[in-house]
mmCIF file of C-alpha atoms and ligand atoms in Angstrom:
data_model
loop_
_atom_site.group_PDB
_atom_site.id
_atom_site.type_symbol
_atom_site.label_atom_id
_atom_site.label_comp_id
_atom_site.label_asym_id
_atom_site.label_seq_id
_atom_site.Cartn_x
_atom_site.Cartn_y
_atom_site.Cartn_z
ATOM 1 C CA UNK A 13 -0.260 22.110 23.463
ATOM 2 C CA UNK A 14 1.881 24.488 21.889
ATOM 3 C CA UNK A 15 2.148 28.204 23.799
ATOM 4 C CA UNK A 16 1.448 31.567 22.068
ATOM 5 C CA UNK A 17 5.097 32.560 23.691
ATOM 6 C CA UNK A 18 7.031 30.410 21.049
ATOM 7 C CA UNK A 19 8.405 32.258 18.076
ATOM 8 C CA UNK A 20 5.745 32.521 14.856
ATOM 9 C CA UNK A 21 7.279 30.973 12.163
ATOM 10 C CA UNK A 22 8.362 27.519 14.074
ATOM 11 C CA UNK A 23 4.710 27.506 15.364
ATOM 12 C CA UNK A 24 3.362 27.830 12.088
ATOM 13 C CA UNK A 25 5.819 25.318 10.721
ATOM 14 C CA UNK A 26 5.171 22.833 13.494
ATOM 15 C CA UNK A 27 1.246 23.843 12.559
ATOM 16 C CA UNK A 28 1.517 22.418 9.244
ATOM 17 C CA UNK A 29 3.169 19.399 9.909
ATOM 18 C CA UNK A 30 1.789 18.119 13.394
ATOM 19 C CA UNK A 31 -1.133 19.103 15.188
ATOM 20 C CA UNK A 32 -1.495 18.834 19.244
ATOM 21 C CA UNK A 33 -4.308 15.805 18.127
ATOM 22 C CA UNK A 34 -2.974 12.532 17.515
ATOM 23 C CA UNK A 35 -4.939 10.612 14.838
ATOM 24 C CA UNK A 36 -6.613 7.505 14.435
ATOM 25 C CA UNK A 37 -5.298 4.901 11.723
ATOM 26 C CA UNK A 38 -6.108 1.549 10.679
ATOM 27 C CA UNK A 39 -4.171 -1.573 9.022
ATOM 28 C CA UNK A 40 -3.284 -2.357 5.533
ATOM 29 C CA UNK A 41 -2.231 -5.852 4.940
ATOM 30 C CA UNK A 42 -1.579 -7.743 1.812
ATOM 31 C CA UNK A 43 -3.108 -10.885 1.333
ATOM 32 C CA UNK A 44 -2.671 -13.499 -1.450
ATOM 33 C CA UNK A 45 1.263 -14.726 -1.539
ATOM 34 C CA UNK A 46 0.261 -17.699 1.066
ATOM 35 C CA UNK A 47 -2.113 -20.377 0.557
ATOM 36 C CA UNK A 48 -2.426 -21.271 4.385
ATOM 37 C CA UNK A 49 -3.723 -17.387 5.994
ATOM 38 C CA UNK A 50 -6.959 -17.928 5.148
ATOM 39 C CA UNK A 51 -9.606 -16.850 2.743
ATOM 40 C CA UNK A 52 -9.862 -13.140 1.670
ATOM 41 C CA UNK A 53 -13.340 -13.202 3.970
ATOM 42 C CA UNK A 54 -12.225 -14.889 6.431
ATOM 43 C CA UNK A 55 -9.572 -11.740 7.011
ATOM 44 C CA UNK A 56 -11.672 -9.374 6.642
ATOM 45 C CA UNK A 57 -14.241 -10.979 9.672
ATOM 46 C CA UNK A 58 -11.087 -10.531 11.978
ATOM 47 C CA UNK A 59 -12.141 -6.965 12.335
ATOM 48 C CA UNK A 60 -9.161 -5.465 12.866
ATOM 49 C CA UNK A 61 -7.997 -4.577 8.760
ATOM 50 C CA UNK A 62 -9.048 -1.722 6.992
ATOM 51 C CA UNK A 63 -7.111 -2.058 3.513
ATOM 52 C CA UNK A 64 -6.515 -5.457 1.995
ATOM 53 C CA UNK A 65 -4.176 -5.613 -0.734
ATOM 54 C CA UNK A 66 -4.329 -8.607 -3.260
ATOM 55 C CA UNK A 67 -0.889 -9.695 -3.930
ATOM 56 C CA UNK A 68 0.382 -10.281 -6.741
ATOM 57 C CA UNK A 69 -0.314 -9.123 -10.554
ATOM 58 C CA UNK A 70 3.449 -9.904 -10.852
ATOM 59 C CA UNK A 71 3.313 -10.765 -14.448
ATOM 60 C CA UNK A 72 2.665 -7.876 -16.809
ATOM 61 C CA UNK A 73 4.409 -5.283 -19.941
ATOM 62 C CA UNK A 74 6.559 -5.800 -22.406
ATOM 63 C CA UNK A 75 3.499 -7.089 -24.383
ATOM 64 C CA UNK A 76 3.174 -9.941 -22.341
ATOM 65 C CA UNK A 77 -0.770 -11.455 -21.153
ATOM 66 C CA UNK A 78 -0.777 -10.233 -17.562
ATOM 67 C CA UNK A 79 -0.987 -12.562 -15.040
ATOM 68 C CA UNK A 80 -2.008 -12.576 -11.237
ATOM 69 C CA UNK A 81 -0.081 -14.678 -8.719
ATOM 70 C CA UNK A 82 -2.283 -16.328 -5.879
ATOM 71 C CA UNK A 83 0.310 -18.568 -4.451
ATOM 72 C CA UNK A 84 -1.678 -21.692 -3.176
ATOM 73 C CA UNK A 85 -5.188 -20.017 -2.554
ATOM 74 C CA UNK A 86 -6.410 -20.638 -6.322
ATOM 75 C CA UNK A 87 -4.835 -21.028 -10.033
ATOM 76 C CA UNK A 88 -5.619 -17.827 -12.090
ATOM 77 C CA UNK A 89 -4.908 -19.909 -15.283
ATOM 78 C CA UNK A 90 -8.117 -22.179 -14.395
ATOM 79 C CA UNK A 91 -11.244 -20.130 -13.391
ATOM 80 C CA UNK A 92 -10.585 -20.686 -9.604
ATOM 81 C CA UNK A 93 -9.841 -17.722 -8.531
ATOM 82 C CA UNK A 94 -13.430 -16.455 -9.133
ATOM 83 C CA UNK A 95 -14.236 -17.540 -6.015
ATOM 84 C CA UNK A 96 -12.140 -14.403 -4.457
ATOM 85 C CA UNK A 97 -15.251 -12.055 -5.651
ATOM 86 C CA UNK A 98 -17.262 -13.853 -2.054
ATOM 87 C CA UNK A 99 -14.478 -12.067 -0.558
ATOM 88 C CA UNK A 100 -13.894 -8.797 -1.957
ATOM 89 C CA UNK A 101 -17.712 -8.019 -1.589
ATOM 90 C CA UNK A 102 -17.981 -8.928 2.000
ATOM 91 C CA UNK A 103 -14.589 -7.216 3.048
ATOM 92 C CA UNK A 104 -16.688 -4.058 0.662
ATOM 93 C CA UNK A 105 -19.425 -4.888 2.892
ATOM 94 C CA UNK A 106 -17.631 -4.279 6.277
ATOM 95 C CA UNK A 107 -16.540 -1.026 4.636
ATOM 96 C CA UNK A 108 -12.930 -2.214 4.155
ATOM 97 C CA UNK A 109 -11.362 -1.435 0.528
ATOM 98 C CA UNK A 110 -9.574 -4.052 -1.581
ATOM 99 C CA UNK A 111 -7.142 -3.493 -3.805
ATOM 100 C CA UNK A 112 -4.901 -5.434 -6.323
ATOM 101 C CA UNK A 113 -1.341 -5.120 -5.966
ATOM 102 C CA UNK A 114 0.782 -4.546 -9.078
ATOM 103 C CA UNK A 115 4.449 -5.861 -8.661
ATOM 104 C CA UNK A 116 6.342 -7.488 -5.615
ATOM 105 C CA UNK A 117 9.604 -9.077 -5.344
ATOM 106 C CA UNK A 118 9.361 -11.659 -8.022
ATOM 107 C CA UNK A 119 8.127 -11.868 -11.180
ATOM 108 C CA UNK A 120 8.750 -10.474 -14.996
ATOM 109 C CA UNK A 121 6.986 -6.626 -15.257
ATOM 110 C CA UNK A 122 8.177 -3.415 -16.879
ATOM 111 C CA UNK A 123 6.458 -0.913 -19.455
ATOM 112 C CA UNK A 124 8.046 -0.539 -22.336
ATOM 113 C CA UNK A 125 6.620 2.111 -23.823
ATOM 114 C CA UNK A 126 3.404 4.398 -23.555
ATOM 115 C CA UNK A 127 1.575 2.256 -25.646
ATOM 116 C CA UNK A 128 2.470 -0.720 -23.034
ATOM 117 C CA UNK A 129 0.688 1.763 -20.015
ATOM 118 C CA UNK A 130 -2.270 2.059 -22.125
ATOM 119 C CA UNK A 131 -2.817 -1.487 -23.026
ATOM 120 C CA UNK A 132 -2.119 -2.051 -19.567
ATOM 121 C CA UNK A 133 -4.628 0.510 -17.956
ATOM 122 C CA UNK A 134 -7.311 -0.972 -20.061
ATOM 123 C CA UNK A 135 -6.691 -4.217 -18.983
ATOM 124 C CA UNK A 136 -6.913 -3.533 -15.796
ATOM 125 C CA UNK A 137 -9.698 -1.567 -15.866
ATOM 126 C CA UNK A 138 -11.986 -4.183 -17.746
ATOM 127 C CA UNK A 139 -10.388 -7.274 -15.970
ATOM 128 C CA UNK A 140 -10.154 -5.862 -11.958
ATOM 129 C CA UNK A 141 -12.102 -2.637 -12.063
ATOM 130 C CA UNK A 142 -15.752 -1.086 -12.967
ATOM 131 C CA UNK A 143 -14.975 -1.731 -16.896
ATOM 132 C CA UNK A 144 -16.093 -5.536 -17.110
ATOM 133 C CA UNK A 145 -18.951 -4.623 -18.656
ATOM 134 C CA UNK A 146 -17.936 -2.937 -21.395
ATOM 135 C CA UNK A 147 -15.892 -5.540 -22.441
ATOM 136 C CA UNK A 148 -18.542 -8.875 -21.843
ATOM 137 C CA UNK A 149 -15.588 -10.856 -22.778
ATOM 138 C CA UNK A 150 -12.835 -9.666 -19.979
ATOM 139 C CA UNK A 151 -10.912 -12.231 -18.505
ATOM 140 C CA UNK A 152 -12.115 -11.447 -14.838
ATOM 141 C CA UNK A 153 -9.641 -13.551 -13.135
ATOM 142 C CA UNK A 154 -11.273 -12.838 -9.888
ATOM 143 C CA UNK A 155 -14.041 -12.647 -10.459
ATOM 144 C CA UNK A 156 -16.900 -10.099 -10.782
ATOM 145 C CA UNK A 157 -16.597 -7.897 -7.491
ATOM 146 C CA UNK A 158 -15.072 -4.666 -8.723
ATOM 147 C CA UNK A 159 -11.877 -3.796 -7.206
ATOM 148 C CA UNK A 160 -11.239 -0.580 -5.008
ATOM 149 C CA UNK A 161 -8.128 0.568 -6.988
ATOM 150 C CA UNK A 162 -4.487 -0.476 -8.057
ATOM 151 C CA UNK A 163 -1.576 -0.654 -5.539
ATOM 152 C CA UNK A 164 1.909 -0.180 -6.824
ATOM 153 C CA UNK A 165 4.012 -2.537 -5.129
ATOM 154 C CA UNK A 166 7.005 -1.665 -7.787
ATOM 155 C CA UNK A 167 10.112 -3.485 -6.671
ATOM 156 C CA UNK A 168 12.132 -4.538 -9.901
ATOM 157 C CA UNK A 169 12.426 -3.218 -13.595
ATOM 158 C CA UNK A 170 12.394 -0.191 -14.874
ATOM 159 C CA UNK A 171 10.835 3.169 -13.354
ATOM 160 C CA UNK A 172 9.402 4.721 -16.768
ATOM 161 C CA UNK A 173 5.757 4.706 -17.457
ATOM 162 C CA UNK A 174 4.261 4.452 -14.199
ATOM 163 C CA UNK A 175 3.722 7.920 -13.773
ATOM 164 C CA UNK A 176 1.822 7.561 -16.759
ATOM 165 C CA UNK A 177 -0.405 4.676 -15.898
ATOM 166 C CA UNK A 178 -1.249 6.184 -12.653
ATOM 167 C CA UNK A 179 -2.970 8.829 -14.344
ATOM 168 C CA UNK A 180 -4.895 6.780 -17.118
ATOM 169 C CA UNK A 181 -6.071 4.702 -14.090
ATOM 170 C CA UNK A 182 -6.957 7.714 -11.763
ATOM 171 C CA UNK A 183 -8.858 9.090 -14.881
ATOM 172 C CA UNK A 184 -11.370 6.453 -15.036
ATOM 173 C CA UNK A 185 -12.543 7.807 -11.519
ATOM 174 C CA UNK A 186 -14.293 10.491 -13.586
ATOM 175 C CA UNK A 187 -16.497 7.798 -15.580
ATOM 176 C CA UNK A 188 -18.474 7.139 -11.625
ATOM 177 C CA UNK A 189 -17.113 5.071 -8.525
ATOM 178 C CA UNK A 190 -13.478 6.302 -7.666
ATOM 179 C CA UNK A 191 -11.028 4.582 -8.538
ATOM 180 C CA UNK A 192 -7.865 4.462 -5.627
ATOM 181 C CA UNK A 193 -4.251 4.620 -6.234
ATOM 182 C CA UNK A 194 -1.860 3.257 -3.117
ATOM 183 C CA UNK A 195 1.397 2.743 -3.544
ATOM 184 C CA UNK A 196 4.333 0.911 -1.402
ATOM 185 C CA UNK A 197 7.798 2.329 -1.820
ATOM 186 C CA UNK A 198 10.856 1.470 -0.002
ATOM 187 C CA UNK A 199 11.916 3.991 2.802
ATOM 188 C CA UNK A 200 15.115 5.757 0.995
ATOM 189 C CA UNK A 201 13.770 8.791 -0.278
ATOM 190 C CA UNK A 202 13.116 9.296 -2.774
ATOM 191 C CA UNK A 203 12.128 5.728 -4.311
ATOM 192 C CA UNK A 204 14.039 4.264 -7.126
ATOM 193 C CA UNK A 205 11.287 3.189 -8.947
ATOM 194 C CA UNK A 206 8.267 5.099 -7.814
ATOM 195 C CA UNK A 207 9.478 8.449 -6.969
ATOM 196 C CA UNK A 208 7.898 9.813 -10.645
ATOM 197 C CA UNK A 209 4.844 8.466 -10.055
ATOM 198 C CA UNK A 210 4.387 9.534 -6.541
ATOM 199 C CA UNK A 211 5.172 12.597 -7.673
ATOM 200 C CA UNK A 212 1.963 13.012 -9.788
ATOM 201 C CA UNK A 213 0.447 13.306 -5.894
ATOM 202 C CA UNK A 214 -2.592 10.980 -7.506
ATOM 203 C CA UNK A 215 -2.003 8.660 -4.750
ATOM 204 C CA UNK A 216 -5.013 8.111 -1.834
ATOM 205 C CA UNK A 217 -2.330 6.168 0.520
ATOM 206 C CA UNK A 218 0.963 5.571 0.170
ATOM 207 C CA UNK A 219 2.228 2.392 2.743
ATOM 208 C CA UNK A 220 6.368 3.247 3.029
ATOM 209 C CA UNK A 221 8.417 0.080 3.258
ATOM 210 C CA UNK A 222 10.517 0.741 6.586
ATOM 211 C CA UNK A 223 12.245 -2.306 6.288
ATOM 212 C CA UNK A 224 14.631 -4.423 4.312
ATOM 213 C CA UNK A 225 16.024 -0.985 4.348
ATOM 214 C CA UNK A 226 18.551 -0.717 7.318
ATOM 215 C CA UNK A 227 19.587 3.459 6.744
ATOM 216 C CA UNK A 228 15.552 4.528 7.122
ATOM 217 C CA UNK A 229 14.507 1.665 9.705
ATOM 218 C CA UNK A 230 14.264 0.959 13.155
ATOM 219 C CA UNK A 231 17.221 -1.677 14.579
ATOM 220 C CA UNK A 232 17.487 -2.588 17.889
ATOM 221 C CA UNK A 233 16.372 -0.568 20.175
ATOM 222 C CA UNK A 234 17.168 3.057 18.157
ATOM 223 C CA UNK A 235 14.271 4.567 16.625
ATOM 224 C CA UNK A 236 15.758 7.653 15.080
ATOM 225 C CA UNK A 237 16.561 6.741 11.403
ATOM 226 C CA UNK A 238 12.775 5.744 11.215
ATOM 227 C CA UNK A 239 11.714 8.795 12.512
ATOM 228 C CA UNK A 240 13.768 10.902 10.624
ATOM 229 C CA UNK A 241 12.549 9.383 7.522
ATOM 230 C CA UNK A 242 9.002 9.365 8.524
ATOM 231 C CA UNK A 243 8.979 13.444 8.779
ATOM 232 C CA UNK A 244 10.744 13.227 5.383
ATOM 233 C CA UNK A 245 8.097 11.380 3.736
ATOM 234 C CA UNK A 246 5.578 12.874 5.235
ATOM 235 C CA UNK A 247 6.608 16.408 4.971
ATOM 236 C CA UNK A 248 7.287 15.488 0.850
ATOM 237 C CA UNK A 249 4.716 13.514 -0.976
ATOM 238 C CA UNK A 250 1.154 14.924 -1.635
ATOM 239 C CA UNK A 251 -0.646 11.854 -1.012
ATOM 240 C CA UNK A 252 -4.252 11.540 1.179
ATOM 241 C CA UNK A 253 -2.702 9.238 3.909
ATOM 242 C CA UNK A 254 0.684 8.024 4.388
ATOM 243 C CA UNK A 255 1.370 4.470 6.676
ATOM 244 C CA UNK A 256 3.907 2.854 8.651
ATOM 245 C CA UNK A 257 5.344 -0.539 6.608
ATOM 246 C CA UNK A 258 6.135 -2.901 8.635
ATOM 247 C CA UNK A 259 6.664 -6.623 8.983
ATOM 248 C CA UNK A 260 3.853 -8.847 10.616
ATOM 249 C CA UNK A 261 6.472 -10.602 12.477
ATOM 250 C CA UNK A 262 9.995 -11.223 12.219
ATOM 251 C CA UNK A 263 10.742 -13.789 9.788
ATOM 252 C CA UNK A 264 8.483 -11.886 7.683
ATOM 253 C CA UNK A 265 11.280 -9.545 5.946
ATOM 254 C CA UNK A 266 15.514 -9.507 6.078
ATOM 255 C CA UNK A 267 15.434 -6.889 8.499
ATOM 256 C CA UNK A 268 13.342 -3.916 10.410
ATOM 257 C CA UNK A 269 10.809 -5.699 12.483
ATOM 258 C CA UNK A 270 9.744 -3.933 15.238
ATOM 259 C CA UNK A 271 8.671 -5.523 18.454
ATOM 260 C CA UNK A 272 4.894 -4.575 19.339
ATOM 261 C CA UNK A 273 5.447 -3.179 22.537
ATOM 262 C CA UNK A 274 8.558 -1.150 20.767
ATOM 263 C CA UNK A 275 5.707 0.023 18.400
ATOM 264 C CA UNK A 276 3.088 1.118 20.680
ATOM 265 C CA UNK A 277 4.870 2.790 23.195
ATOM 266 C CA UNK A 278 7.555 4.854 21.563
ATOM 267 C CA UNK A 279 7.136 5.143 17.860
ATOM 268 C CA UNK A 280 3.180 5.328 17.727
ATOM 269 C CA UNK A 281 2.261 8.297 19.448
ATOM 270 C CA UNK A 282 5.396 10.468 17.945
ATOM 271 C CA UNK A 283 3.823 9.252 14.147
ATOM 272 C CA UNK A 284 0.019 9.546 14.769
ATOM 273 C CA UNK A 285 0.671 13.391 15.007
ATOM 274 C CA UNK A 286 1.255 13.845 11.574
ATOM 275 C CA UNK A 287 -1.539 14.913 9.459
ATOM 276 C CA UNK A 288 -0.984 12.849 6.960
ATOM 277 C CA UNK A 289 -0.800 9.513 9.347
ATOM 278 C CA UNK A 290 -2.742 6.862 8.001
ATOM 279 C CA UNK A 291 -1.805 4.137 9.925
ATOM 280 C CA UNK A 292 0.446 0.650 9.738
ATOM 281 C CA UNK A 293 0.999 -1.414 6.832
ATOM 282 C CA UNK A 294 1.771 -5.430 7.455
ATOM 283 C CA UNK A 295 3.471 -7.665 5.251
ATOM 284 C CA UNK A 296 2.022 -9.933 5.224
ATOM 285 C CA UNK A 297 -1.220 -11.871 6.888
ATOM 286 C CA UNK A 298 0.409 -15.189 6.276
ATOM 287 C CA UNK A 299 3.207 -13.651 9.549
ATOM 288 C CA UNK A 300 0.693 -11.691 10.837
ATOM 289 C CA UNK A 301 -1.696 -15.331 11.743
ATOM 290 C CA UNK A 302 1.663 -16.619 13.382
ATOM 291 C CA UNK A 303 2.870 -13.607 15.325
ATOM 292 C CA UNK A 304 -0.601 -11.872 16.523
ATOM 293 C CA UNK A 305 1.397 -8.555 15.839
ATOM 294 C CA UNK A 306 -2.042 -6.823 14.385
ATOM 295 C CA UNK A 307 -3.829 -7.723 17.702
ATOM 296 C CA UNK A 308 -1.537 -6.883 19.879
ATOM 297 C CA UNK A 309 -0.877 -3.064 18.189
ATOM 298 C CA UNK A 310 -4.459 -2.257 17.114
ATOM 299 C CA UNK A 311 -5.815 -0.249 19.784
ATOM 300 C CA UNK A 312 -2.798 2.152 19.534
ATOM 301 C CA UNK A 313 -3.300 1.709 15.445
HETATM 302 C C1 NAG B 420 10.161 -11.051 -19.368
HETATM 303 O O1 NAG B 420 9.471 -10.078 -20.146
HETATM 304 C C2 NAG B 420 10.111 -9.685 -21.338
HETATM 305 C C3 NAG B 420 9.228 -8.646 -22.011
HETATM 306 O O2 NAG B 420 9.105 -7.517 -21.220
HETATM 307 C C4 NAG B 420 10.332 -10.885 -22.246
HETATM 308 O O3 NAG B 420 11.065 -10.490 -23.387
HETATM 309 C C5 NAG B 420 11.089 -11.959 -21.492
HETATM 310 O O4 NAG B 420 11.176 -13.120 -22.285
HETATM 311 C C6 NAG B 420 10.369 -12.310 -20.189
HETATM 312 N N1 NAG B 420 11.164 -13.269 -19.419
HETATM 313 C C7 NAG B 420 10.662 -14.429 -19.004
HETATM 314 C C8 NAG B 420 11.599 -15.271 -18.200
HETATM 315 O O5 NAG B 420 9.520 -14.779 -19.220
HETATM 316 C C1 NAG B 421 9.842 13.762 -6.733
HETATM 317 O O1 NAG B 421 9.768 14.924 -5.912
HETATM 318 C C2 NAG B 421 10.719 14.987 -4.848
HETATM 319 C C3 NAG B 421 10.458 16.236 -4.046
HETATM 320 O O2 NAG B 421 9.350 16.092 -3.231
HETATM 321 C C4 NAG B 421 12.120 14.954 -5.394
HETATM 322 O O3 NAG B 421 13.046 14.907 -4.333
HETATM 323 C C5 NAG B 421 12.304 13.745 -6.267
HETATM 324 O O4 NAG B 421 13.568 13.769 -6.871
HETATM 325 C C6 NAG B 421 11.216 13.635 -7.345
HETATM 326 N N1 NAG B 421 11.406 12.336 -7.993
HETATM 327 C C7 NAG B 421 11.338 12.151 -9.297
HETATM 328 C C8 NAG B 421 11.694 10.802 -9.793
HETATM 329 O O5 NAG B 421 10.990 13.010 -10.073
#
């Protein structure tokens, strides 16, 4: 508890940033770049996620056919990947969101032009969102659960456009169900290849990448870098929730795994006192099956 004694504008600045009340999160993870984690339903039965992002719509712009990477779990150019719909409604059912992830590490994507955001917003609208029905003849690659909203996991390319294509996507919230924008940049702030489009402050969550980055992470045993760059996100993007990124375990990324115990005892409760603390992101649930890192953090989630 802070005391009436300390000097007013600290207090207030401390008052906008923290409060004495540390807040509850829950757990992104993004499914879809492993054929052996299990089904989409079969994560969300675990319990312990709240946010599943499909990964990858890695293929898209330039005027090329989009086109969704499932890694083993199904082969978008057949209809197989239907099948994902089971999933998405009965993670909807639990009350967890699903979103499709734009992007990731590999693949061909960039707009080219405004005209290339449009074409692309439509697309995704009628083919992942609440638009299949105006267009009877959408592609539906999985299926025809509607989709949550649009993650932008933006990692190579160009940064021009996006901006642009979050709002053309955030403006079909008006025609009924809402339509969610999450995003997952890399810890240096700002990001390369977001930063414009964060800065349209459409975004519901934002997940930050702390690793693969070693100036913004945590590395053995010193936790201040992270921190540091957690106040500056926080304190700088007008998004609804921001979350920890994190690898499920630690073959999972190059660099910045954090042990659990490491997690839950010293950077946890300094985080959850942000406002804007949404809770942990994990790449990926392929590593998070192997290393139990969910279930052993989710209480302090
Ligand atoms: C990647 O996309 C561009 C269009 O944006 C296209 O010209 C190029 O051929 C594509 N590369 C591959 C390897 O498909
Ligand atoms: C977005 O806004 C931040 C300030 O919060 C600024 O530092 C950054 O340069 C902006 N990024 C872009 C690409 O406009």
């Amino acid at each position: 508890m802070a005391t009436t004694r300390q000097f007013i504008p600290l207090l207030l600045f401390h008052f906008l940033h923290t409060s004495a009340t540390v807040h509850r999160g829950g757990i992104a993870v993004y499914w879809g770049q492993n054929g052996n984690e299990g089904t989409l339903s079969q994560t969300c039965a675990t319990g312990r996620f709240s946010y599943i992002n499909i990964a990858f719509l890695n293929i898209f712009g330039g005027g090329q056919t989009p086109q969704l990477n499932l890694a083993g779990h199904c082969n978008p150019a057949t209809t197989s990947c239907r099948i994902v719909s089971d999933g998405i409604r009965s993670c909807q059912y639990r009350g967890i969101k699903v979103f499709l992830s734009i992007g990731g590490g590999l693949g061909n994507y960039s707009l080219t032009s405004k005209q290339d955001a449009e074409d692309l917003s439509i697309y995704l609208w009628q083919s992942y969102l609440g638009g299949g029905k105006e267009n009877p003849n959408a592609a539906r690659p999985l299926g025809d659960a509607v989709l949550d909203g649009i993650d932008f996991d933006i990692e190579l390319g160009s940064p021009i456009y996006y901006d642009y294509l979050v709002k053309l996507l955030k403006s079909y919230s008006e025609i009924g169900r809402k339509v969610y924008i999450t995003g997952a940049p890399q810890c240096p702030f700002p990001d390369r290849l977001l930063g414009a489009a964060l800065n349209t402050t459409l975004f519901d969550y934002v997940w930050v990448q702390f690793y693969n980055n070693r100036p913004c992470q945590y590395s053995s045993g010193n936790t201040y870098n992270l921190r540091s760059y957690w106040i500056r996100w926080t304190s700088s993007i007008d998004a609804g929730k921001i979350f920890l990124g994190l690898p499920a375990a630690e073959k999972a990324a190059g660099s910045g795994f954090i042990p659990a115990e490491v997690l839950t005892e010293e950077i946890l409760p300094v985080i959850r006192r942000s406002r804007k603390y949404g809770g942990v992101m994990l790449w990926s649930k392929f590593w998070d099956d192997r290393s139990g890192y969910s279930t052993a953090i989710i209480k302090t989630v």
